mmCIF file of C-alpha atoms in Angstrom:
data_model
loop_
_atom_site.group_PDB
_atom_site.id
_atom_site.type_symbol
_atom_site.label_atom_id
_atom_site.label_comp_id
_atom_site.label_asym_id
_atom_site.label_seq_id
_atom_site.Cartn_x
_atom_site.Cartn_y
_atom_site.Cartn_z
ATOM 1 C CA MET A 1 121.370 96.233 -12.268
ATOM 2 C CA SER A 2 124.236 97.739 -14.243
ATOM 3 C CA VAL A 3 127.609 98.664 -12.427
ATOM 4 C CA ASN A 4 127.393 102.037 -12.065
ATOM 5 C CA GLU A 5 123.473 100.941 -10.213
ATOM 6 C CA ILE A 6 125.745 98.589 -8.127
ATOM 7 C CA LEU A 7 128.324 101.450 -7.309
ATOM 8 C CA ALA A 8 125.468 104.079 -6.308
ATOM 9 C CA SER A 9 123.662 101.860 -3.944
ATOM 10 C CA PRO A 10 124.993 101.927 0.275
ATOM 11 C CA VAL A 11 126.541 99.408 1.727
ATOM 12 C CA ARG A 12 124.916 97.444 4.675
ATOM 13 C CA ARG A 13 127.357 96.162 7.267
ATOM 14 C CA ARG A 14 126.652 93.752 9.807
ATOM 15 C CA PRO A 15 127.383 95.549 13.458
ATOM 16 C CA THR A 16 130.035 93.936 15.319
ATOM 17 C CA ARG A 17 130.305 91.380 17.974
ATOM 18 C CA GLY A 18 131.513 94.472 20.657
ATOM 19 C CA VAL A 19 128.444 96.643 19.382
ATOM 20 C CA VAL A 20 126.376 94.166 19.831
ATOM 21 C CA LEU A 21 127.433 93.553 22.930
ATOM 22 C CA ARG A 22 127.572 97.084 24.099
ATOM 23 C CA ARG A 23 123.654 97.038 23.163
ATOM 24 C CA ARG A 24 123.016 94.162 25.457
ATOM 25 C CA ALA A 25 124.995 95.117 28.244
ATOM 26 C CA VAL A 26 122.900 99.210 28.112
ATOM 27 C CA LEU A 27 119.577 97.068 28.135
ATOM 28 C CA ILE A 28 120.505 94.721 30.648
ATOM 29 C CA SER A 29 121.753 97.862 32.534
ATOM 30 C CA ALA A 30 118.361 99.661 31.744
ATOM 31 C CA SER A 31 116.455 96.317 32.925
ATOM 32 C CA ALA A 32 118.286 96.116 36.034
ATOM 33 C CA LEU A 33 118.124 99.961 36.689
ATOM 34 C CA VAL A 34 114.123 99.290 36.536
ATOM 35 C CA ILE A 35 114.202 96.161 38.406
ATOM 36 C CA ALA A 36 116.497 97.747 41.207
ATOM 37 C CA LEU A 37 114.111 100.826 41.591
ATOM 38 C CA GLY A 38 111.164 98.726 41.703
ATOM 39 C CA ILE A 39 112.275 96.738 44.703
ATOM 40 C CA TYR A 40 114.248 99.343 46.080
ATOM 41 C CA LEU A 41 111.679 102.189 46.343
ATOM 42 C CA PRO A 42 109.130 100.174 47.660
ATOM 43 C CA LEU A 43 111.454 98.717 50.121
ATOM 44 C CA THR A 44 112.861 102.254 51.703
ATOM 45 C CA LEU A 45 109.515 104.173 51.393
ATOM 46 C CA LEU A 46 107.130 101.455 52.598
ATOM 47 C CA ALA A 47 109.855 99.563 54.838
ATOM 48 C CA PRO A 48 108.847 99.384 58.783
ATOM 49 C CA LEU A 49 110.753 102.377 60.816
ATOM 50 C CA GLY A 50 111.102 99.892 63.969
ATOM 51 C CA SER A 51 111.316 100.790 67.727
ATOM 52 C CA THR A 52 113.640 103.629 69.187
ATOM 53 C CA ALA A 53 114.891 102.067 72.626
ATOM 54 C CA ALA A 54 114.342 104.832 75.971
ATOM 55 C CA ARG A 55 117.550 106.176 77.151
ATOM 56 C CA VAL A 56 116.641 106.207 81.310
ATOM 57 C CA LEU A 57 117.136 109.192 83.181
ATOM 58 C CA PRO A 58 118.556 109.043 86.715
ATOM 59 C CA PHE A 59 116.420 109.760 89.671
ATOM 60 C CA SER A 60 117.560 110.773 93.379
ATOM 61 C CA ALA A 61 115.000 111.374 96.041
ATOM 62 C CA PRO A 62 115.035 114.521 97.876
ATOM 63 C CA ASP A 63 117.326 115.276 101.096
ATOM 64 C CA ARG A 64 115.750 113.997 104.217
ATOM 65 C CA VAL A 65 116.456 114.645 107.890
ATOM 66 C CA ALA A 66 117.073 111.697 110.245
ATOM 67 C CA ALA A 67 114.699 111.858 112.991
ATOM 68 C CA SER A 68 115.844 110.913 116.485
ATOM 69 C CA PRO A 69 112.731 110.975 118.773
ATOM 70 C CA ALA A 70 113.596 110.870 122.666
ATOM 71 C CA LEU A 71 112.943 107.440 124.329
ATOM 72 C CA PRO A 72 112.700 107.678 128.400
ATOM 73 C CA SER A 73 116.054 106.510 130.290
ATOM 74 C CA TYR A 74 113.941 104.983 132.960
ATOM 75 C CA GLY A 75 111.336 101.905 132.639
ATOM 76 C CA ALA A 76 110.642 100.643 129.195
ATOM 77 C CA SER A 77 109.493 102.447 126.581
ATOM 78 C CA ALA A 78 108.371 101.521 122.728
ATOM 79 C CA ILE A 79 107.067 103.754 119.584
ATOM 80 C CA GLY A 80 105.381 101.677 116.597
ATOM 81 C CA VAL A 81 103.321 103.487 113.471
ATOM 82 C CA ILE A 82 100.757 101.933 111.909
ATOM 83 C CA GLY A 83 102.130 100.952 108.019
ATOM 84 C CA TYR A 84 105.920 102.401 109.241
ATOM 85 C CA PRO A 85 107.547 99.302 110.667
ATOM 86 C CA GLU A 86 110.565 101.159 110.121
ATOM 87 C CA ALA A 87 109.722 103.862 112.512
ATOM 88 C CA SER A 88 109.599 101.179 115.490
ATOM 89 C CA ALA A 89 111.900 102.080 118.264
ATOM 90 C CA SER A 90 112.362 100.769 121.945
ATOM 91 C CA ALA A 91 114.215 101.678 124.996
ATOM 92 C CA GLY A 92 114.917 100.107 128.526
ATOM 93 C CA SER A 93 113.892 97.031 129.882
ATOM 94 C CA THR A 94 112.714 94.365 128.167
ATOM 95 C CA ALA A 95 111.685 92.123 130.670
ATOM 96 C CA PRO A 96 107.876 92.058 131.365
ATOM 97 C CA LEU A 97 107.233 95.109 133.890
ATOM 98 C CA PRO A 98 103.679 95.509 135.720
ATOM 99 C CA ILE A 99 101.423 97.224 133.201
ATOM 100 C CA ALA A 100 98.473 97.948 136.081
ATOM 101 C CA SER A 101 94.875 99.093 134.067
ATOM 102 C CA ILE A 102 96.378 98.867 130.833
ATOM 103 C CA SER A 103 95.186 95.280 131.489
ATOM 104 C CA LYS A 104 91.889 96.629 130.998
ATOM 105 C CA ILE A 105 92.419 96.961 127.241
ATOM 106 C CA VAL A 106 93.304 93.183 127.346
ATOM 107 C CA THR A 107 90.270 92.227 129.319
ATOM 108 C CA SER A 108 87.935 94.210 126.923
ATOM 109 C CA LEU A 109 89.292 92.360 123.915
ATOM 110 C CA VAL A 110 88.897 89.354 125.586
ATOM 111 C CA VAL A 111 85.572 89.992 126.162
ATOM 112 C CA LEU A 112 84.818 91.465 122.960
ATOM 113 C CA GLU A 113 85.882 88.164 121.395
ATOM 114 C CA ALA A 114 83.326 86.448 123.638
ATOM 115 C CA LYS A 115 80.684 89.159 123.148
ATOM 116 C CA PRO A 116 80.991 91.134 120.170
ATOM 117 C CA LEU A 117 79.356 94.371 119.600
ATOM 118 C CA SER A 118 78.884 96.562 116.297
ATOM 119 C CA PRO A 119 79.569 100.106 116.495
ATOM 120 C CA GLY A 120 76.423 101.882 117.466
ATOM 121 C CA ASP A 121 75.203 98.834 119.470
ATOM 122 C CA SER A 122 74.915 98.739 123.152
ATOM 123 C CA GLY A 123 74.412 95.121 123.822
ATOM 124 C CA PRO A 124 72.451 93.259 126.159
ATOM 125 C CA THR A 125 71.133 94.890 129.414
ATOM 126 C CA ILE A 126 73.248 93.598 132.146
ATOM 127 C CA THR A 127 71.706 93.447 136.150
ATOM 128 C CA PHE A 128 74.248 93.554 138.655
ATOM 129 C CA THR A 129 74.432 91.069 141.766
ATOM 130 C CA ALA A 130 74.909 91.412 145.423
ATOM 131 C CA ALA A 131 78.160 90.132 144.509
ATOM 132 C CA ASP A 132 79.172 92.540 141.772
ATOM 133 C CA ALA A 133 77.948 95.393 144.443
ATOM 134 C CA ALA A 134 80.661 93.881 147.002
ATOM 135 C CA LEU A 135 83.331 94.346 144.570
ATOM 136 C CA ARG A 136 83.438 98.391 145.721
ATOM 137 C CA ALA A 137 84.379 97.592 149.136
ATOM 138 C CA LYS A 138 87.055 94.949 147.629
ATOM 139 C CA TYR A 139 88.721 97.602 145.692
ATOM 140 C CA VAL A 140 88.529 100.403 147.616
ATOM 141 C CA ALA A 141 90.247 97.944 150.360
ATOM 142 C CA LEU A 142 93.154 97.705 147.741
ATOM 143 C CA ASN A 143 93.373 101.439 146.805
ATOM 144 C CA GLY A 144 92.094 100.613 143.367
ATOM 145 C CA GLU A 145 89.636 103.287 141.570
ATOM 146 C CA THR A 146 85.752 102.557 142.149
ATOM 147 C CA LYS A 147 82.598 103.529 140.874
ATOM 148 C CA PRO A 148 79.334 103.221 142.148
ATOM 149 C CA MET A 149 77.561 100.058 141.732
ATOM 150 C CA ALA A 150 74.329 99.108 143.342
ATOM 151 C CA ALA A 151 72.494 95.844 143.225
ATOM 152 C CA GLY A 152 69.775 95.694 141.090
ATOM 153 C CA SER A 153 70.307 98.172 138.779
ATOM 154 C CA THR A 154 71.015 97.751 135.222
ATOM 155 C CA ILE A 155 73.621 98.531 132.561
ATOM 156 C CA SER A 156 74.019 98.030 129.182
ATOM 157 C CA GLN A 157 77.461 96.131 128.181
ATOM 158 C CA LEU A 158 78.495 99.374 126.316
ATOM 159 C CA ASP A 159 78.070 101.497 129.391
ATOM 160 C CA LEU A 160 79.372 98.809 131.542
ATOM 161 C CA MET A 161 82.925 98.513 129.093
ATOM 162 C CA ARG A 162 83.075 102.891 129.023
ATOM 163 C CA VAL A 163 83.356 102.987 133.066
ATOM 164 C CA THR A 164 85.810 100.320 132.778
ATOM 165 C CA LEU A 165 88.516 102.154 130.353
ATOM 166 C CA VAL A 166 87.383 105.629 130.621
ATOM 167 C CA ALA A 167 87.042 105.696 134.267
ATOM 168 C CA SER A 168 89.155 102.791 135.079
ATOM 169 C CA ALA A 169 87.012 101.789 137.679
ATOM 170 C CA ASN A 170 88.145 98.225 138.889
ATOM 171 C CA ASN A 171 85.229 96.828 140.150
ATOM 172 C CA TYR A 172 83.451 97.168 136.731
ATOM 173 C CA ALA A 173 85.934 95.224 135.123
ATOM 174 C CA ASP A 174 85.358 92.682 137.606
ATOM 175 C CA ALA A 175 81.750 92.793 136.648
ATOM 176 C CA LEU A 176 82.391 92.660 133.021
ATOM 177 C CA THR A 177 84.266 89.572 133.342
ATOM 178 C CA GLY A 178 81.832 87.770 135.734
ATOM 179 C CA TRP A 179 78.918 88.670 133.275
ATOM 180 C CA ALA A 180 80.924 87.287 130.088
ATOM 181 C CA PHE A 181 82.720 84.254 131.543
ATOM 182 C CA GLY A 182 80.716 83.137 134.643
ATOM 183 C CA SER A 183 83.712 82.721 136.862
ATOM 184 C CA ARG A 184 87.682 84.026 137.272
ATOM 185 C CA GLY A 185 89.001 80.572 136.228
ATOM 186 C CA ALA A 186 86.673 80.427 132.822
ATOM 187 C CA PHE A 187 88.210 84.507 132.361
ATOM 188 C CA GLN A 188 91.717 83.282 132.906
ATOM 189 C CA ILE A 189 91.605 80.406 130.537
ATOM 190 C CA ALA A 190 89.917 83.018 127.738
ATOM 191 C CA VAL A 191 92.445 85.626 128.270
ATOM 192 C CA THR A 192 95.744 83.110 128.178
ATOM 193 C CA ALA A 193 93.891 81.663 124.853
ATOM 194 C CA TRP A 194 93.761 85.039 123.193
ATOM 195 C CA LEU A 195 97.349 86.062 124.057
ATOM 196 C CA GLY A 196 98.753 82.966 122.338
ATOM 197 C CA SER A 197 96.810 83.771 119.689
ATOM 198 C CA HIS A 198 98.206 87.192 119.230
ATOM 199 C CA GLY A 199 101.789 85.921 119.675
ATOM 200 C CA LEU A 200 101.806 88.364 123.206
ATOM 201 C CA ASP A 201 104.493 85.978 124.186
ATOM 202 C CA HIS A 202 105.678 88.051 126.866
ATOM 203 C CA THR A 203 102.368 89.546 128.383
ATOM 204 C CA THR A 204 100.698 87.644 131.626
ATOM 205 C CA ILE A 205 97.562 88.347 132.617
ATOM 206 C CA VAL A 206 96.263 86.943 135.971
ATOM 207 C CA GLU A 207 93.237 89.262 136.741
ATOM 208 C CA PRO A 208 91.222 91.777 134.834
ATOM 209 C CA THR A 209 91.628 94.755 136.510
ATOM 210 C CA GLY A 210 95.558 95.470 136.799
ATOM 211 C CA ILE A 211 95.431 95.446 140.629
ATOM 212 C CA ASN A 212 97.954 92.693 140.935
ATOM 213 C CA PRO A 213 101.449 93.117 140.010
ATOM 214 C CA GLY A 214 101.066 89.689 138.039
ATOM 215 C CA ASN A 215 100.031 91.202 135.253
ATOM 216 C CA VAL A 216 102.783 92.141 133.127
ATOM 217 C CA SER A 217 103.798 93.105 129.768
ATOM 218 C CA THR A 218 106.914 94.212 127.894
ATOM 219 C CA ALA A 219 106.835 97.697 126.177
ATOM 220 C CA ALA A 220 107.020 95.922 122.518
ATOM 221 C CA ASP A 221 104.027 93.528 123.357
ATOM 222 C CA LEU A 222 101.559 96.899 124.477
ATOM 223 C CA VAL A 223 102.691 98.521 121.013
ATOM 224 C CA GLU A 224 100.882 95.344 119.466
ATOM 225 C CA ILE A 225 98.000 95.301 121.926
ATOM 226 C CA GLY A 226 97.525 99.190 121.391
ATOM 227 C CA LYS A 227 97.570 98.486 117.746
ATOM 228 C CA LEU A 228 94.842 95.707 118.621
ATOM 229 C CA ALA A 229 92.580 98.218 120.496
ATOM 230 C CA LEU A 230 92.501 100.666 118.096
ATOM 231 C CA ALA A 231 91.328 98.174 115.128
ATOM 232 C CA ASN A 232 88.363 97.514 117.138
ATOM 233 C CA PRO A 233 85.979 100.343 116.429
ATOM 234 C CA VAL A 234 84.082 99.488 120.058
ATOM 235 C CA ILE A 235 87.378 100.258 121.940
ATOM 236 C CA SER A 236 88.568 102.586 119.779
ATOM 237 C CA GLN A 237 85.567 105.153 120.093
ATOM 238 C CA ILE A 238 85.402 104.435 123.945
ATOM 239 C CA VAL A 239 89.295 105.470 124.506
ATOM 240 C CA SER A 240 88.969 108.568 122.630
ATOM 241 C CA THR A 241 85.885 109.559 125.328
ATOM 242 C CA PRO A 242 86.986 112.684 127.116
ATOM 243 C CA THR A 243 84.392 112.496 129.667
ATOM 244 C CA MET A 244 80.791 110.700 130.491
ATOM 245 C CA THR A 245 77.654 110.936 132.448
ATOM 246 C CA LEU A 246 75.654 107.833 133.323
ATOM 247 C CA ALA A 247 72.613 107.523 135.382
ATOM 248 C CA GLY A 248 73.866 105.920 138.597
ATOM 249 C CA VAL A 249 77.631 105.960 138.130
ATOM 250 C CA GLY A 250 77.276 109.679 137.839
ATOM 251 C CA THR A 251 79.865 112.154 135.468
ATOM 252 C CA PHE A 252 83.820 111.030 134.977
ATOM 253 C CA ALA A 253 86.721 112.545 133.340
ATOM 254 C CA ASN A 254 89.269 110.035 131.117
ATOM 255 C CA THR A 255 91.797 109.178 133.262
ATOM 256 C CA ASN A 256 94.386 109.899 130.162
ATOM 257 C CA THR A 257 95.033 113.560 130.649
ATOM 258 C CA LEU A 258 96.624 113.844 127.517
ATOM 259 C CA LEU A 259 93.700 113.014 125.545
ATOM 260 C CA GLY A 260 92.811 115.791 123.074
ATOM 261 C CA ARG A 261 96.122 117.295 123.316
ATOM 262 C CA LEU A 262 99.457 116.685 120.932
ATOM 263 C CA GLY A 263 96.898 114.561 118.766
ATOM 264 C CA VAL A 264 96.483 111.809 121.189
ATOM 265 C CA ASP A 265 93.052 110.004 120.969
ATOM 266 C CA GLY A 266 93.622 107.469 123.240
ATOM 267 C CA ILE A 267 94.443 104.622 124.797
ATOM 268 C CA LYS A 268 94.917 103.586 128.265
ATOM 269 C CA THR A 269 96.734 104.477 131.749
ATOM 270 C CA GLY A 270 97.872 102.723 134.315
ATOM 271 C CA THR A 271 98.946 103.260 138.028
ATOM 272 C CA LEU A 272 100.321 100.860 140.460
ATOM 273 C CA ASN A 273 102.754 100.834 143.249
ATOM 274 C CA GLY A 274 104.315 104.383 142.677
ATOM 275 C CA SER A 275 104.989 103.243 138.851
ATOM 276 C CA SER A 276 102.839 105.584 136.156
ATOM 277 C CA ASN A 277 102.285 103.846 132.708
ATOM 278 C CA LEU A 278 100.642 105.030 129.163
ATOM 279 C CA LEU A 279 99.836 103.041 126.206
ATOM 280 C CA PHE A 280 98.807 105.705 123.807
ATOM 281 C CA ALA A 281 97.775 106.752 120.657
ATOM 282 C CA ALA A 282 98.219 109.815 118.432
ATOM 283 C CA ARG A 283 97.037 110.922 114.908
ATOM 284 C CA TYR A 284 98.761 113.218 112.447
ATOM 285 C CA ASP A 285 97.988 114.615 109.063
ATOM 286 C CA TYR A 286 100.707 115.710 106.635
ATOM 287 C CA ALA A 287 99.022 117.063 103.396
ATOM 288 C CA GLY A 288 96.360 114.244 103.030
ATOM 289 C CA HIS A 289 98.847 111.640 104.526
ATOM 290 C CA SER A 290 97.683 110.755 107.838
ATOM 291 C CA VAL A 291 99.908 108.175 110.575
ATOM 292 C CA THR A 292 98.620 106.823 113.505
ATOM 293 C CA VAL A 293 101.617 106.609 116.573
ATOM 294 C CA VAL A 294 100.915 103.838 118.890
ATOM 295 C CA GLY A 295 103.308 103.782 121.912
ATOM 296 C CA ALA A 296 103.960 102.721 125.295
ATOM 297 C CA VAL A 297 105.947 104.138 128.458
ATOM 298 C CA VAL A 298 106.331 102.292 131.733
ATOM 299 C CA GLY A 299 107.633 102.716 135.113
ATOM 300 C CA ALA A 300 107.703 106.750 135.411
ATOM 301 C CA THR A 301 107.567 108.139 138.838
ATOM 302 C CA ASP A 302 104.129 109.705 138.146
ATOM 303 C CA HIS A 303 101.818 110.925 135.724
ATOM 304 C CA GLN A 304 103.122 114.248 135.434
ATOM 305 C CA THR A 305 106.754 112.447 134.282
ATOM 306 C CA VAL A 306 104.601 110.008 131.959
ATOM 307 C CA ASP A 307 102.893 113.104 130.164
ATOM 308 C CA ALA A 308 105.826 114.894 129.736
ATOM 309 C CA THR A 309 107.843 111.993 128.498
ATOM 310 C CA VAL A 310 105.196 111.300 126.048
ATOM 311 C CA THR A 311 105.112 114.998 125.051
ATOM 312 C CA THR A 312 108.604 114.957 123.560
ATOM 313 C CA LEU A 313 108.408 111.466 122.511
ATOM 314 C CA LEU A 314 105.609 112.356 120.180
ATOM 315 C CA ALA A 315 107.010 115.931 119.154
ATOM 316 C CA GLY A 316 109.936 114.154 117.966
ATOM 317 C CA VAL A 317 107.926 111.328 116.082
ATOM 318 C CA LYS A 318 105.503 114.126 114.554
ATOM 319 C CA ALA A 319 108.607 115.862 113.237
ATOM 320 C CA GLY A 320 110.186 112.720 111.834
ATOM 321 C CA PHE A 321 107.921 112.360 109.229
ATOM 322 C CA HIS A 322 108.112 114.027 105.719
ATOM 323 C CA VAL A 323 105.881 114.509 102.373
ATOM 324 C CA ILE A 324 108.373 113.957 99.454
ATOM 325 C CA THR A 325 107.531 114.726 95.873
ATOM 326 C CA LEU A 326 108.035 111.522 93.495
ATOM 327 C CA ALA A 327 107.320 112.946 90.497
ATOM 328 C CA LYS A 328 105.607 116.053 89.121
ATOM 329 C CA LYS A 329 103.144 115.962 86.298
ATOM 330 C CA GLY A 330 105.089 116.035 82.685
ATOM 331 C CA GLN A 331 108.236 115.168 84.465
ATOM 332 C CA PRO A 332 110.590 113.405 82.049
ATOM 333 C CA PHE A 333 112.104 109.904 83.349
ATOM 334 C CA ALA A 334 113.235 108.836 79.713
ATOM 335 C CA ASN A 335 114.465 110.154 76.736
ATOM 336 C CA PHE A 336 114.143 109.243 73.018
ATOM 337 C CA THR A 337 116.031 110.197 69.947
ATOM 338 C CA THR A 338 114.963 108.429 66.709
ATOM 339 C CA ALA A 339 117.569 107.576 63.945
ATOM 340 C CA TRP A 340 115.906 110.460 61.843
ATOM 341 C CA SER A 341 116.888 112.600 64.874
ATOM 342 C CA GLN A 342 113.719 113.039 66.176
ATOM 343 C CA LYS A 343 113.272 113.492 70.065
ATOM 344 C CA ALA A 344 110.719 112.437 72.289
ATOM 345 C CA ARG A 345 110.099 111.961 76.183
ATOM 346 C CA ALA A 346 108.492 109.575 78.576
ATOM 347 C CA VAL A 347 107.079 111.836 80.917
ATOM 348 C CA SER A 348 104.947 111.733 84.223
ATOM 349 C CA THR A 349 101.087 111.492 83.931
ATOM 350 C CA LYS A 350 100.236 112.990 87.510
ATOM 351 C CA THR A 351 101.904 114.231 90.668
ATOM 352 C CA ALA A 352 102.561 111.934 93.024
ATOM 353 C CA SER A 353 103.934 112.374 96.817
ATOM 354 C CA VAL A 354 104.684 109.903 99.858
ATOM 355 C CA LEU A 355 105.192 110.213 103.435
ATOM 356 C CA VAL A 356 108.127 108.908 104.747
ATOM 357 C CA TRP A 357 109.940 108.290 108.124
ATOM 358 C CA SER A 358 113.384 110.035 108.767
ATOM 359 C CA ASN A 359 115.907 109.113 106.123
ATOM 360 C CA THR A 360 113.940 106.419 104.644
ATOM 361 C CA PRO A 361 115.666 105.006 101.343
ATOM 362 C CA VAL A 362 113.600 106.246 98.299
ATOM 363 C CA THR A 363 114.138 104.030 94.999
ATOM 364 C CA ALA A 364 112.933 103.988 91.702
ATOM 365 C CA VAL A 365 112.434 101.665 88.926
ATOM 366 C CA ILE A 366 111.721 103.042 85.360
ATOM 367 C CA THR A 367 110.222 100.428 82.920
ATOM 368 C CA ALA A 368 110.154 102.809 79.422
ATOM 369 C CA LEU A 369 108.814 101.113 76.326
ATOM 370 C CA PRO A 370 110.383 101.207 73.096
ATOM 371 C CA ALA A 371 108.728 104.098 71.154
ATOM 372 C CA THR A 372 106.981 103.609 67.628
ATOM 373 C CA VAL A 373 105.938 105.904 64.897
ATOM 374 C CA GLY A 374 102.152 105.874 65.613
ATOM 375 C CA GLN A 375 102.263 104.445 69.266
ATOM 376 C CA ASN A 376 99.662 105.988 71.504
ATOM 377 C CA ALA A 377 101.445 108.455 72.987
ATOM 378 C CA ALA A 378 99.387 107.691 76.814
ATOM 379 C CA SER A 379 101.248 104.279 76.952
ATOM 380 C CA ALA A 380 105.061 104.699 77.278
ATOM 381 C CA GLY A 381 105.651 102.573 80.632
ATOM 382 C CA ALA A 382 105.905 103.876 84.351
ATOM 383 C CA VAL A 383 108.021 104.242 87.109
ATOM 384 C CA THR A 384 107.570 102.548 90.391
ATOM 385 C CA PHE A 385 109.122 104.075 93.399
ATOM 386 C CA THR A 386 109.122 102.329 96.941
ATOM 387 C CA ALA A 387 109.592 103.898 100.045
ATOM 388 C CA GLY A 388 110.261 101.228 102.954
ATOM 389 C CA GLY A 389 107.100 99.518 102.832
ATOM 390 C CA GLN A 390 104.876 101.347 100.342
ATOM 391 C CA SER A 391 105.106 101.717 96.709
ATOM 392 C CA VAL A 392 103.790 103.959 94.698
ATOM 393 C CA ARG A 393 103.356 103.586 90.624
ATOM 394 C CA VAL A 394 102.842 106.274 87.794
ATOM 395 C CA PRO A 395 102.239 105.410 84.550
ATOM 396 C CA LEU A 396 104.392 107.010 82.180
ATOM 397 C CA ALA A 397 103.528 109.323 78.440
ATOM 398 C CA LEU A 398 105.268 110.297 75.502
ATOM 399 C CA ASP A 399 105.383 113.925 75.531
ATOM 400 C CA HIS A 400 104.169 114.007 71.980
ATOM 401 C CA GLY A 401 104.029 111.166 69.215
ATOM 402 C CA LEU A 402 106.528 110.163 67.031
ATOM 403 C CA VAL A 403 106.104 110.716 63.430
ATOM 404 C CA ASP A 404 107.376 109.286 59.718
ATOM 405 C CA PRO A 405 110.516 111.163 58.590
ATOM 406 C CA GLY A 406 109.373 110.983 55.088
ATOM 407 C CA PRO A 407 110.665 109.810 51.650
ATOM 408 C CA TRP A 408 113.681 111.785 51.062
ATOM 409 C CA TRP A 409 115.218 110.325 54.340
ATOM 410 C CA ARG A 410 114.080 106.927 53.697
ATOM 411 C CA LEU A 411 115.852 107.162 50.071
ATOM 412 C CA GLY A 412 118.912 108.320 51.851
ATOM 413 C CA ASN A 413 119.364 105.860 54.331
ATOM 414 C CA PRO A 414 118.862 102.488 53.105
ATOM 415 C CA THR A 415 120.888 100.838 55.356
ATOM 416 C CA LEU A 416 118.946 102.284 58.551
ATOM 417 C CA LEU A 417 116.091 100.578 57.244
ATOM 418 C CA LEU A 418 116.999 97.343 56.316
ATOM 419 C CA ARG A 419 119.169 96.334 58.823
#
């Protein structure tokens, strides 16, 4: 090769170290970017979104007016409402007082424990003896209520109890226990055991009719006796009967003159030595919610006074109940706001109401489940309301489901996704 050829050929220079390092850096950066994107994109685009906690909304019960039923100032009185212990009230003497013919309710309950009857069953046929027939003269001499009873005549157990409770016939009550227990002593043992088994520690029954002032009870015990009477379907039906006609007895009316008025459907009167008493029950309906009131008034001067007292008392009790709406269908109880600002609500799935006495406190415990994308909207927790002894549970549902925020939000909010 000539000198000219050598001079004419290009000069190949080796890259400097800096150039090499720069090239390597670019390659590394590009590789890192590819690797980063290969990791970042799946992490952000496929990362689970997690759950969104609920913000529970405050609950306040509707305003209610306090009840003040008028209990009498004389004798002793008490009321109770089945299922509503907060409605119980009493006034007057707490000492046991003579209860007169209310005793026949206890007598009938004790007899049915020994000789049970099913609803619609008349029971065995009973033949009256000469001793039974003689009972009428005995109680007439004591100024007690009686009905005809002939020796050799027959009657069913159910009808014998009907005359005892509806007409308040003392001779029929005495004959009933004689048939069921055989002797006054056996009845005494049975009734004492029955009172003890039911915790009626302030009630004493020394004979089956109530003609003896030794048959005593407190107003509070009488309310419990009334509840037991209503719980027995045979007695409950009998004491709600206004009039009856039976062969050999005739037509007779219930001694409870309030029966069929003011919702009253029982239970038993009692009159002795100028004192009039009433063990009563009344039923009321409030837009599908029903209540049964049981009460006792002891020591009125006459039946007109006790009826007037009970009329006023029941009016106050009836007015003291209120139906309140706990939740309307679709009512929100919790809110949700996601990290990407989507909103949803936990709402009640149905309308619910409750019957409350007076100004009984009503509380709510709201349990709202965290919400997630794709969650079944029908399951978002529940709210449990409590009013006195009542508890009402209402399921909650999301008013709409949560949806994915999409790729642009995911790519722009890695810290919210990857925390």
